[in-house]
Amino acid sequence: MYLLISHIIFQMEDSWQLALFVMKLIRLIFPHLTIGNWHLYTISSINLIISGAFMSLPVSRSPRLWICFAILTASMSAAVCILLLSTSNFRQSPGTIFTRLENQSQIKSNGWAFMLAGSMLAAAGAETSAHMAEETHQAELVVPRAMFFATVINYLNVLVVQICCYMSFTERNTFDQPSMLSLVLSHCSHRASACIFSCLLIVTWIQQISQLFASTRFVWALARDNAFPFANQWRKLSTKSQMPRRATTLLITLTILVSCFLGVSQTHVTIFIERSDSYLSLMCYVIPVFLYLLSDKDVLYRDGRNFWTLQQWSRPLAWLAFITLLIQMVMGGFPTEPKAAGPQFLARAVSSASIPLVALLATVSWFLYGRAHYVGPIKSITVWTTGQEVELPRAGDGIISNPTSTEEAVGRRANIFEDSIPMQVTSGSLPQSEHLTSGNPSTSINSIIIPVYASNTTKPVEAHESQGKPTL
């Protein structure tokens, strides 16, 4: 529930930010034009519809396209830095960051405060990269690497952009102007500002469709696991290209409806929604890390699918990550300086209330719907081991199959690339076959054998040929 709501809010904020860039470009051409919140809402909604239509095309799943997007994003970011440094009417040395940076925090070290601000933004790109990496052929190997390197690269990118902004903007205007767009207009010419806004517009759109890619896949996975009503309709894929178009439509519709709060007026409700996304996304990291710390030490070595681990450093780094996440949540809920609190204190402090509110919503939805329908933990295991959507029968139901969980009803597997291939047979994983037989106790569903382990220790599985059929 935390991840679902944070996905919707992130999508709403990305589309709203893109609408602000479009508005700034329009006002550069028509300076006397008055643009209200409903104009921004209309631009945001049109952008969401166009982005959703693009994500419904098979080309949106092309790895080469996303490589081109990555190169384009790096080029646009470099262009923004070059334009700021070459056209700004103010310049200062980057060394002054560590000597006379005027920060409004209680941290005495200016350089540490500068780098800490960048670290809080660095994790923003890791979550999207992780979801996109789940579409690869060896997701269990690629996902942790994608999260790690995406965080590092994003942190370096944030630091470079922040240094360029600090060298181009005066400290007085930095604290007086409400946004970066106003800072650019006050320091650069209209032509340079238009170029900078155009580059930021392209980068924001790529960020939005990447977030839409990740959010769509997550919504489709929830529908696959019967996480919300009418899931059998939302999880259907297109016949020819296996695209989750219905899940995309559902996500776009929900985002447009939530964006109505921003279209009405900028009130405490909208500020609460905008600021709650950081708490919800951090909770998506805090909860699994906390559960891992409560588990046995060998919890990652039981199913044979841990291709990328930190070995003996896993527990210490998990504690470090847990403490860091808690510190970020506490720091985000309070003002950095008493005199600078103003009206922001209420919004920043109350936004942390989104955590118990979402927990209450998740509890109510679980007892009203999820307890009787949700099968996520089962499918998250079987889809990795068999490559097909299957569902184990509930206690007392007998050995039956779920017609809504077959390959024909849902799709080939969780990977929805057109060129996806089944997971290769490795030590500890089950072979990809539709006719597996086993001498051990097991449950047969749709000609798929799911081994039933009597203890917590899983023995290695070896596949060998016997009478023309794979045997466990």
Short mmCIF file of C-alpha atoms in Angstrom, two decimals:
data_model
loop_
_atom_site.label_atom_id
_atom_site.label_comp_id
_atom_site.label_asym_id
_atom_site.label_seq_id
_atom_site.Cartn_x
_atom_site.Cartn_y
_atom_site.Cartn_z
CA MET A 1 0.00 0.00 0.00
CA TYR A 2 2.88 2.38 0.80
CA LEU A 3 4.48 1.70 -2.56
CA LEU A 4 1.23 1.97 -4.52
CA ILE A 5 0.30 5.38 -3.09
CA SER A 6 3.86 6.68 -3.44
CA HIS A 7 3.85 5.58 -7.09
CA ILE A 8 0.67 7.57 -7.74
CA ILE A 9 1.99 10.67 -5.94
CA PHE A 10 5.35 10.49 -7.73
CA GLN A 11 3.55 10.25 -11.06
CA MET A 12 1.37 13.21 -10.14
CA GLU A 13 4.35 15.35 -9.11
CA ASP A 14 6.35 14.50 -12.24
CA SER A 15 3.48 15.49 -14.52
CA TRP A 16 2.83 18.66 -12.50
CA GLN A 17 6.50 19.65 -12.65
CA LEU A 18 6.48 19.15 -16.41
CA ALA A 19 3.39 21.37 -16.62
CA LEU A 20 5.31 24.08 -14.72
CA PHE A 21 8.13 23.94 -17.28
CA VAL A 22 5.59 24.28 -20.11
CA MET A 23 4.00 27.21 -18.29
CA LYS A 24 7.36 28.98 -17.91
CA LEU A 25 8.10 28.53 -21.61
CA ILE A 26 4.68 29.92 -22.53
CA ARG A 27 5.14 32.95 -20.28
CA LEU A 28 8.52 33.67 -21.86
CA ILE A 29 6.71 34.00 -25.20
CA PHE A 30 3.53 35.61 -23.82
CA PRO A 31 4.63 37.50 -20.68
CA HIS A 32 1.20 39.02 -20.00
CA LEU A 33 -0.65 35.71 -20.14
CA THR A 34 -2.24 34.65 -16.84
CA ILE A 35 -2.04 30.92 -16.13
CA GLY A 36 -3.98 29.44 -13.24
CA ASN A 37 -3.95 26.10 -11.49
CA TRP A 38 -6.61 24.67 -13.78
CA HIS A 39 -4.44 25.46 -16.80
CA LEU A 40 -1.61 23.54 -15.17
CA TYR A 41 -4.00 20.70 -14.37
CA THR A 42 -5.12 20.53 -18.00
CA ILE A 43 -1.52 20.47 -19.26
CA SER A 44 -0.66 17.81 -16.69
CA SER A 45 -3.63 15.63 -17.68
CA ILE A 46 -2.88 15.91 -21.40
CA ASN A 47 0.73 15.01 -20.71
CA LEU A 48 -0.32 11.96 -18.70
CA ILE A 49 -2.60 10.77 -21.50
CA ILE A 50 0.15 11.21 -24.12
CA SER A 51 2.70 9.46 -21.90
CA GLY A 52 0.28 6.62 -21.23
CA ALA A 53 -0.34 6.20 -24.96
CA PHE A 54 3.41 6.07 -25.56
CA MET A 55 3.87 3.47 -22.82
CA SER A 56 1.21 1.31 -24.50
CA LEU A 57 3.35 0.99 -27.63
CA PRO A 58 5.71 -2.00 -27.95
CA VAL A 59 8.63 0.35 -28.67
CA SER A 60 8.46 1.61 -25.06
CA ARG A 61 9.87 -1.77 -23.96
CA SER A 62 12.87 -1.54 -26.27
CA PRO A 63 16.20 -1.67 -24.35
CA ARG A 64 17.87 0.38 -27.09
CA LEU A 65 15.30 3.14 -26.63
CA TRP A 66 16.09 3.41 -22.92
CA ILE A 67 19.80 3.46 -23.63
CA CYS A 68 19.16 6.40 -25.96
CA PHE A 69 17.06 8.05 -23.24
CA ALA A 70 19.93 7.64 -20.76
CA ILE A 71 22.38 9.26 -23.18
CA LEU A 72 19.88 12.05 -23.88
CA THR A 73 19.35 12.68 -20.16
CA ALA A 74 23.09 12.94 -19.54
CA SER A 75 23.46 15.29 -22.53
CA MET A 76 20.60 17.54 -21.39
CA SER A 77 21.98 17.69 -17.83
CA ALA A 78 25.40 18.65 -19.17
CA ALA A 79 23.79 21.29 -21.40
CA VAL A 80 21.97 22.80 -18.40
CA CYS A 81 25.22 23.04 -16.42
CA ILE A 82 27.09 24.61 -19.36
CA LEU A 83 24.31 27.15 -19.97
CA LEU A 84 24.20 28.12 -16.30
CA LEU A 85 27.94 28.64 -16.05
CA SER A 86 28.23 30.53 -19.35
CA THR A 87 25.16 32.79 -19.27
CA SER A 88 24.60 33.60 -15.58
CA ASN A 89 25.24 37.18 -14.48
CA PHE A 90 26.84 35.94 -11.26
CA ARG A 91 29.85 33.67 -10.78
CA GLN A 92 31.75 32.39 -7.78
CA SER A 93 34.37 29.74 -7.12
CA PRO A 94 33.17 26.22 -6.18
CA GLY A 95 35.68 26.26 -3.32
CA THR A 96 33.49 28.70 -1.42
CA ILE A 97 31.05 25.84 -0.78
CA PHE A 98 33.36 24.62 1.98
CA THR A 99 34.35 28.06 3.31
CA ARG A 100 31.44 30.52 3.30
CA LEU A 101 28.33 28.60 2.24
CA GLU A 102 25.30 30.13 3.96
CA ASN A 103 23.14 27.14 4.84
CA GLN A 104 20.01 27.40 6.95
CA SER A 105 20.61 24.19 8.89
CA GLN A 106 22.14 23.53 12.29
CA ILE A 107 25.05 21.61 10.70
CA LYS A 108 28.27 23.55 11.26
CA SER A 109 30.23 22.03 8.36
CA ASN A 110 29.16 23.71 5.13
CA GLY A 111 30.57 20.99 2.90
CA TRP A 112 28.88 18.26 4.92
CA ALA A 113 25.53 20.07 4.72
CA PHE A 114 25.96 20.46 0.96
CA MET A 115 26.76 16.78 0.41
CA LEU A 116 24.03 15.63 2.80
CA ALA A 117 21.41 17.52 0.80
CA GLY A 118 22.54 15.70 -2.33
CA SER A 119 22.37 12.31 -0.61
CA MET A 120 18.72 12.85 0.26
CA LEU A 121 17.94 13.24 -3.44
CA ALA A 122 20.16 10.41 -4.65
CA ALA A 123 17.82 7.55 -3.78
CA ALA A 124 15.04 9.01 -5.91
CA GLY A 125 16.27 7.32 -9.08
CA ALA A 126 17.05 3.92 -7.57
CA GLU A 127 13.45 2.84 -7.05
CA THR A 128 12.48 3.37 -10.68
CA SER A 129 15.60 1.60 -11.91
CA ALA A 130 14.81 -1.41 -9.73
CA HIS A 131 11.35 -1.82 -11.23
CA MET A 132 12.68 -1.43 -14.76
CA ALA A 133 15.41 -3.99 -14.05
CA GLU A 134 12.73 -6.53 -13.16
CA GLU A 135 11.93 -6.70 -16.88
CA THR A 136 15.36 -8.15 -17.70
CA HIS A 137 16.17 -11.80 -18.33
CA GLN A 138 18.06 -12.33 -15.05
CA ALA A 139 16.16 -9.95 -12.80
CA GLU A 140 17.37 -11.57 -9.57
CA LEU A 141 20.92 -10.66 -10.60
CA VAL A 142 20.29 -7.29 -12.25
CA VAL A 143 17.91 -5.61 -9.77
CA PRO A 144 20.33 -5.14 -6.81
CA ARG A 145 23.09 -4.00 -9.14
CA ALA A 146 20.72 -1.56 -10.84
CA MET A 147 19.68 -0.06 -7.49
CA PHE A 148 23.29 0.32 -6.33
CA PHE A 149 24.73 1.89 -9.47
CA ALA A 150 21.62 4.03 -10.09
CA THR A 151 21.97 5.53 -6.61
CA VAL A 152 25.69 6.23 -7.07
CA ILE A 153 25.29 7.75 -10.55
CA ASN A 154 22.29 9.81 -9.47
CA TYR A 155 24.20 11.12 -6.45
CA LEU A 156 27.12 12.23 -8.62
CA ASN A 157 24.70 13.88 -11.05
CA VAL A 158 22.96 15.74 -8.22
CA LEU A 159 26.28 16.96 -6.82
CA VAL A 160 27.46 18.26 -10.20
CA VAL A 161 24.19 20.10 -10.88
CA GLN A 162 24.13 21.57 -7.37
CA ILE A 163 27.70 22.81 -7.70
CA CYS A 164 26.87 24.47 -11.03
CA CYS A 165 23.78 26.10 -9.52
CA TYR A 166 25.76 27.33 -6.52
CA MET A 167 28.40 28.85 -8.80
CA SER A 168 25.70 30.59 -10.90
CA PHE A 169 23.22 31.84 -8.27
CA THR A 170 23.80 34.39 -5.53
CA GLU A 171 23.12 33.18 -2.00
CA ARG A 172 20.71 36.04 -1.32
CA ASN A 173 18.53 35.18 -4.32
CA THR A 174 18.78 31.48 -3.53
CA PHE A 175 16.87 31.95 -0.28
CA ASP A 176 14.52 34.66 -1.60
CA GLN A 177 13.32 33.01 -4.82
CA PRO A 178 10.63 30.32 -4.42
CA SER A 179 11.89 27.87 -7.05
CA MET A 180 14.77 27.04 -9.35
CA LEU A 181 12.79 28.33 -12.33
CA SER A 182 12.63 31.79 -10.77
CA LEU A 183 16.36 31.62 -10.00
CA VAL A 184 17.14 30.87 -13.64
CA LEU A 185 15.01 33.80 -14.84
CA SER A 186 16.65 36.20 -12.37
CA HIS A 187 20.22 35.25 -13.37
CA CYS A 188 20.06 34.33 -17.08
CA SER A 189 18.72 35.99 -20.22
CA HIS A 190 15.34 35.01 -21.66
CA ARG A 191 16.94 33.09 -24.52
CA ALA A 192 19.24 31.15 -22.19
CA SER A 193 16.36 30.54 -19.80
CA ALA A 194 14.26 29.16 -22.64
CA CYS A 195 17.06 26.74 -23.57
CA ILE A 196 17.47 25.65 -19.95
CA PHE A 197 13.72 25.13 -19.52
CA SER A 198 13.59 23.11 -22.75
CA CYS A 199 16.38 20.83 -21.54
CA LEU A 200 14.71 20.42 -18.16
CA LEU A 201 11.41 19.71 -19.92
CA ILE A 202 12.98 16.84 -21.88
CA VAL A 203 14.68 15.41 -18.79
CA THR A 204 11.46 15.65 -16.77
CA TRP A 205 9.45 13.88 -19.48
CA ILE A 206 11.97 11.03 -19.61
CA GLN A 207 11.84 10.84 -15.83
CA GLN A 208 8.05 10.74 -15.95
CA ILE A 209 7.78 7.92 -18.49
CA SER A 210 10.42 5.91 -16.61
CA GLN A 211 8.36 6.38 -13.45
CA LEU A 212 5.25 5.45 -15.43
CA PHE A 213 7.05 2.33 -16.68
CA ALA A 214 7.84 1.27 -13.11
CA SER A 215 4.44 2.22 -11.73
CA THR A 216 2.57 0.42 -14.51
CA ARG A 217 4.48 -2.77 -13.92
CA PHE A 218 3.80 -2.55 -10.18
CA VAL A 219 0.07 -1.96 -10.71
CA TRP A 220 -0.02 -4.90 -13.13
CA ALA A 221 1.77 -7.08 -10.56
CA LEU A 222 -0.80 -6.11 -7.92
CA ALA A 223 -3.62 -6.99 -10.31
CA ARG A 224 -1.91 -10.30 -11.06
CA ASP A 225 -1.91 -11.01 -7.33
CA ASN A 226 -5.61 -10.07 -6.89
CA ALA A 227 -4.67 -7.10 -4.73
CA PHE A 228 -7.72 -4.99 -5.64
CA PRO A 229 -11.22 -5.53 -7.06
CA PHE A 230 -11.73 -6.51 -10.71
CA ALA A 231 -8.11 -7.63 -10.85
CA ASN A 232 -8.88 -10.22 -13.52
CA GLN A 233 -9.71 -7.36 -15.89
CA TRP A 234 -6.81 -5.03 -15.07
CA ARG A 235 -4.12 -7.73 -15.34
CA LYS A 236 -4.95 -8.78 -18.88
CA LEU A 237 -2.21 -8.14 -21.43
CA SER A 238 -2.60 -7.19 -25.05
CA THR A 239 -2.88 -10.23 -27.31
CA LYS A 240 -0.13 -9.42 -29.78
CA SER A 241 2.55 -7.52 -27.87
CA GLN A 242 1.78 -8.62 -24.27
CA MET A 243 1.55 -5.01 -23.03
CA PRO A 244 -0.21 -4.15 -19.72
CA ARG A 245 -2.40 -1.49 -21.34
CA ARG A 246 -5.29 -1.89 -18.93
CA ALA A 247 -2.99 -1.41 -15.94
CA THR A 248 -1.57 1.69 -17.64
CA THR A 249 -5.09 3.05 -18.14
CA LEU A 250 -5.93 2.42 -14.48
CA LEU A 251 -2.79 4.19 -13.25
CA ILE A 252 -3.29 7.21 -15.53
CA THR A 253 -6.92 7.53 -14.41
CA LEU A 254 -6.01 7.41 -10.72
CA THR A 255 -3.22 9.95 -11.20
CA ILE A 256 -5.50 12.39 -13.04
CA LEU A 257 -8.11 12.09 -10.28
CA VAL A 258 -5.55 12.70 -7.52
CA SER A 259 -4.14 15.66 -9.48
CA CYS A 260 -7.50 17.39 -9.04
CA PHE A 261 -6.33 18.41 -5.56
CA LEU A 262 -3.52 20.41 -7.15
CA GLY A 263 -5.90 21.89 -9.69
CA VAL A 264 -8.30 23.24 -7.08
CA SER A 265 -5.84 25.36 -5.08
CA GLN A 266 -2.53 25.20 -3.25
CA THR A 267 -3.88 24.50 0.22
CA HIS A 268 -2.62 22.55 3.20
CA VAL A 269 -4.16 19.41 1.65
CA THR A 270 -2.06 19.72 -1.50
CA ILE A 271 1.10 20.44 0.51
CA PHE A 272 0.32 17.40 2.64
CA ILE A 273 0.01 15.21 -0.48
CA GLU A 274 3.15 16.62 -2.09
CA ARG A 275 5.33 16.13 0.98
CA SER A 276 3.96 12.75 2.03
CA ASP A 277 5.54 10.94 -0.94
CA SER A 278 9.01 11.11 0.62
CA TYR A 279 7.81 9.46 3.83
CA LEU A 280 5.89 6.76 1.97
CA SER A 281 8.80 5.93 -0.32
CA LEU A 282 11.22 5.78 2.63
CA MET A 283 8.85 3.42 4.43
CA CYS A 284 9.08 1.09 1.42
CA TYR A 285 12.78 0.75 2.25
CA VAL A 286 12.52 0.81 6.05
CA ILE A 287 10.02 -2.06 6.31
CA PRO A 288 11.96 -4.72 4.33
CA VAL A 289 15.28 -3.75 5.96
CA PHE A 290 13.67 -3.98 9.40
CA LEU A 291 12.15 -7.39 8.58
CA TYR A 292 15.53 -8.58 7.33
CA LEU A 293 17.19 -7.52 10.58
CA LEU A 294 14.56 -9.48 12.54
CA SER A 295 15.04 -12.62 10.43
CA ASP A 296 17.58 -15.39 10.83
CA LYS A 297 21.08 -14.79 9.55
CA ASP A 298 20.72 -17.38 6.78
CA VAL A 299 17.40 -16.07 5.46
CA LEU A 300 18.98 -15.05 2.14
CA TYR A 301 20.51 -18.48 1.53
CA ARG A 302 17.47 -20.76 1.65
CA ASP A 303 15.99 -20.72 -1.85
CA GLY A 304 19.12 -20.63 -4.01
CA ARG A 305 18.18 -17.39 -5.75
CA ASN A 306 20.63 -15.03 -4.03
CA PHE A 307 22.97 -14.35 -6.97
CA TRP A 308 24.20 -11.00 -5.62
CA THR A 309 24.75 -10.58 -1.89
CA LEU A 310 27.02 -8.62 0.41
CA GLN A 311 28.14 -11.75 2.27
CA GLN A 312 29.39 -10.90 5.80
CA TRP A 313 28.82 -7.17 5.23
CA SER A 314 25.08 -7.65 4.76
CA ARG A 315 23.99 -7.25 8.39
CA PRO A 316 26.23 -4.27 9.30
CA LEU A 317 25.22 -2.40 6.16
CA ALA A 318 21.56 -3.23 6.82
CA TRP A 319 21.83 -1.62 10.26
CA LEU A 320 23.56 1.40 8.73
CA ALA A 321 20.84 1.71 6.08
CA PHE A 322 18.08 1.36 8.69
CA ILE A 323 19.54 4.10 10.90
CA THR A 324 20.16 6.38 7.90
CA LEU A 325 16.58 5.99 6.67
CA LEU A 326 15.19 6.81 10.11
CA ILE A 327 17.39 9.91 10.34
CA GLN A 328 16.18 11.10 6.93
CA MET A 329 12.55 10.65 7.97
CA VAL A 330 13.10 12.59 11.20
CA MET A 331 15.02 15.38 9.47
CA GLY A 332 12.33 15.70 6.83
CA GLY A 333 9.62 16.21 9.42
CA PHE A 334 11.07 19.25 11.14
CA PRO A 335 12.23 22.69 9.98
CA THR A 336 15.95 23.26 9.59
CA GLU A 337 15.95 26.49 11.61
CA PRO A 338 13.39 27.87 14.11
CA LYS A 339 13.22 31.34 12.54
CA ALA A 340 12.77 29.82 9.07
CA ALA A 341 9.92 27.54 10.13
CA GLY A 342 7.01 29.80 9.23
CA PRO A 343 3.99 28.11 7.61
CA GLN A 344 6.21 25.26 6.39
CA PHE A 345 6.49 23.72 9.85
CA LEU A 346 2.88 22.54 9.97
CA ALA A 347 3.03 21.00 6.50
CA ARG A 348 6.36 19.26 7.07
CA ALA A 349 5.45 17.94 10.49
CA VAL A 350 1.92 16.84 9.65
CA SER A 351 2.99 15.12 6.41
CA SER A 352 4.62 12.40 8.50
CA ALA A 353 1.07 11.48 9.55
CA SER A 354 0.72 9.86 6.12
CA ILE A 355 2.57 6.82 7.51
CA PRO A 356 -0.09 5.78 10.09
CA LEU A 357 -2.88 6.88 7.73
CA VAL A 358 -1.68 4.58 4.97
CA ALA A 359 -1.11 1.81 7.53
CA LEU A 360 -4.73 2.21 8.66
CA LEU A 361 -5.91 2.15 5.04
CA ALA A 362 -3.86 -0.99 4.36
CA THR A 363 -5.29 -2.71 7.45
CA VAL A 364 -8.88 -1.90 6.54
CA SER A 365 -8.42 -2.98 2.92
CA TRP A 366 -6.78 -6.21 4.06
CA PHE A 367 -9.71 -7.24 6.25
CA LEU A 368 -12.33 -6.10 3.73
CA TYR A 369 -10.75 -7.56 0.59
CA GLY A 370 -7.14 -8.70 0.75
CA ARG A 371 -7.50 -11.52 3.28
CA ALA A 372 -9.92 -13.39 1.01
CA HIS A 373 -8.38 -12.62 -2.39
CA TYR A 374 -4.72 -11.57 -2.18
CA VAL A 375 -2.21 -14.25 -3.24
CA GLY A 376 0.90 -12.12 -3.64
CA PRO A 377 3.37 -14.05 -1.45
CA ILE A 378 2.54 -17.30 -3.29
CA LYS A 379 2.87 -15.86 -6.77
CA SER A 380 6.02 -13.93 -5.96
CA ILE A 381 7.65 -17.30 -5.25
CA THR A 382 6.16 -19.44 -7.98
CA VAL A 383 6.69 -16.96 -10.79
CA TRP A 384 10.43 -16.99 -10.14
CA THR A 385 10.67 -20.78 -9.96
CA THR A 386 8.26 -21.90 -12.69
CA GLY A 387 8.12 -18.92 -15.03
CA GLN A 388 4.31 -19.10 -15.13
CA GLU A 389 1.53 -17.53 -13.10
CA VAL A 390 0.17 -20.25 -10.81
CA GLU A 391 -1.71 -20.27 -7.54
CA LEU A 392 -1.59 -22.81 -4.75
CA PRO A 393 -4.97 -23.92 -3.38
CA ARG A 394 -6.06 -22.63 0.00
CA ALA A 395 -6.49 -24.97 2.94
CA GLY A 396 -9.67 -27.01 2.59
CA ASP A 397 -10.15 -26.29 -1.10
CA GLY A 398 -8.38 -29.42 -2.34
CA ILE A 399 -6.09 -29.66 -5.33
CA ILE A 400 -7.66 -27.30 -7.83
CA SER A 401 -6.37 -24.84 -10.35
CA ASN A 402 -7.22 -21.20 -10.61
CA PRO A 403 -8.47 -20.44 -14.14
CA THR A 404 -7.60 -16.76 -13.75
CA SER A 405 -3.95 -17.57 -13.04
CA THR A 406 -3.15 -19.59 -16.14
CA GLU A 407 -0.81 -18.54 -18.89
CA GLU A 408 -3.72 -17.87 -21.25
CA ALA A 409 -5.55 -15.61 -18.78
CA VAL A 410 -2.64 -13.58 -17.43
CA GLY A 411 0.36 -13.86 -19.70
CA ARG A 412 3.54 -15.82 -20.07
CA ARG A 413 5.25 -14.59 -16.92
CA ALA A 414 6.10 -11.45 -14.97
CA ASN A 415 8.66 -10.35 -17.57
CA ILE A 416 6.64 -8.62 -20.28
CA PHE A 417 9.37 -7.80 -22.76
CA GLU A 418 8.52 -9.22 -26.15
CA ASP A 419 11.95 -10.85 -26.37
CA SER A 420 11.95 -12.22 -22.81
CA ILE A 421 13.25 -15.74 -22.39
CA PRO A 422 12.66 -18.15 -19.50
CA MET A 423 15.04 -18.07 -16.55
CA GLN A 424 18.01 -20.35 -17.14
CA VAL A 425 18.46 -23.43 -14.96
CA THR A 426 20.94 -22.69 -12.18
CA SER A 427 21.85 -24.31 -8.92
CA GLY A 428 18.90 -23.92 -6.58
CA SER A 429 16.33 -22.98 -9.23
CA LEU A 430 13.79 -25.19 -10.91
CA PRO A 431 13.98 -26.08 -14.61
CA GLN A 432 11.66 -24.32 -17.00
CA SER A 433 9.30 -27.06 -18.14
CA GLU A 434 5.59 -27.57 -18.36
CA HIS A 435 5.80 -31.29 -17.45
CA LEU A 436 7.87 -31.86 -14.31
CA THR A 437 7.59 -34.98 -12.19
CA SER A 438 8.91 -35.45 -8.71
CA GLY A 439 9.31 -38.24 -6.23
CA ASN A 440 9.04 -35.78 -3.34
CA PRO A 441 5.75 -34.50 -1.90
CA SER A 442 4.46 -31.80 -4.22
CA THR A 443 1.38 -30.09 -5.52
CA SER A 444 0.57 -30.36 -9.23
CA ILE A 445 -1.23 -27.40 -10.77
CA ASN A 446 -1.71 -26.99 -14.52
CA SER A 447 1.10 -29.52 -15.16
CA ILE A 448 3.48 -27.43 -13.01
CA ILE A 449 5.12 -29.04 -9.99
CA ILE A 450 5.64 -26.86 -6.92
CA PRO A 451 7.83 -28.67 -4.38
CA VAL A 452 6.58 -28.64 -0.80
CA TYR A 453 9.48 -28.31 1.63
CA ALA A 454 8.95 -29.83 5.05
CA SER A 455 11.66 -27.80 6.77
CA ASN A 456 13.24 -24.38 6.52
CA THR A 457 16.36 -25.77 4.83
CA THR A 458 16.12 -26.19 1.10
CA LYS A 459 18.32 -28.84 -0.49
CA PRO A 460 19.96 -28.13 -3.84
CA VAL A 461 17.96 -29.28 -6.84
CA GLU A 462 19.62 -31.22 -9.60
CA ALA A 463 17.97 -31.75 -12.97
CA HIS A 464 18.77 -34.83 -14.99
CA GLU A 465 17.34 -36.66 -17.95
CA SER A 466 15.14 -39.70 -17.29
CA GLN A 467 12.95 -41.30 -19.96
CA GLY A 468 12.91 -38.16 -22.00
CA LYS A 469 11.42 -36.02 -19.19
CA PRO A 470 13.14 -33.76 -16.66
CA THR A 471 12.98 -35.24 -13.18
CA LEU A 472 13.58 -33.69 -9.77
#
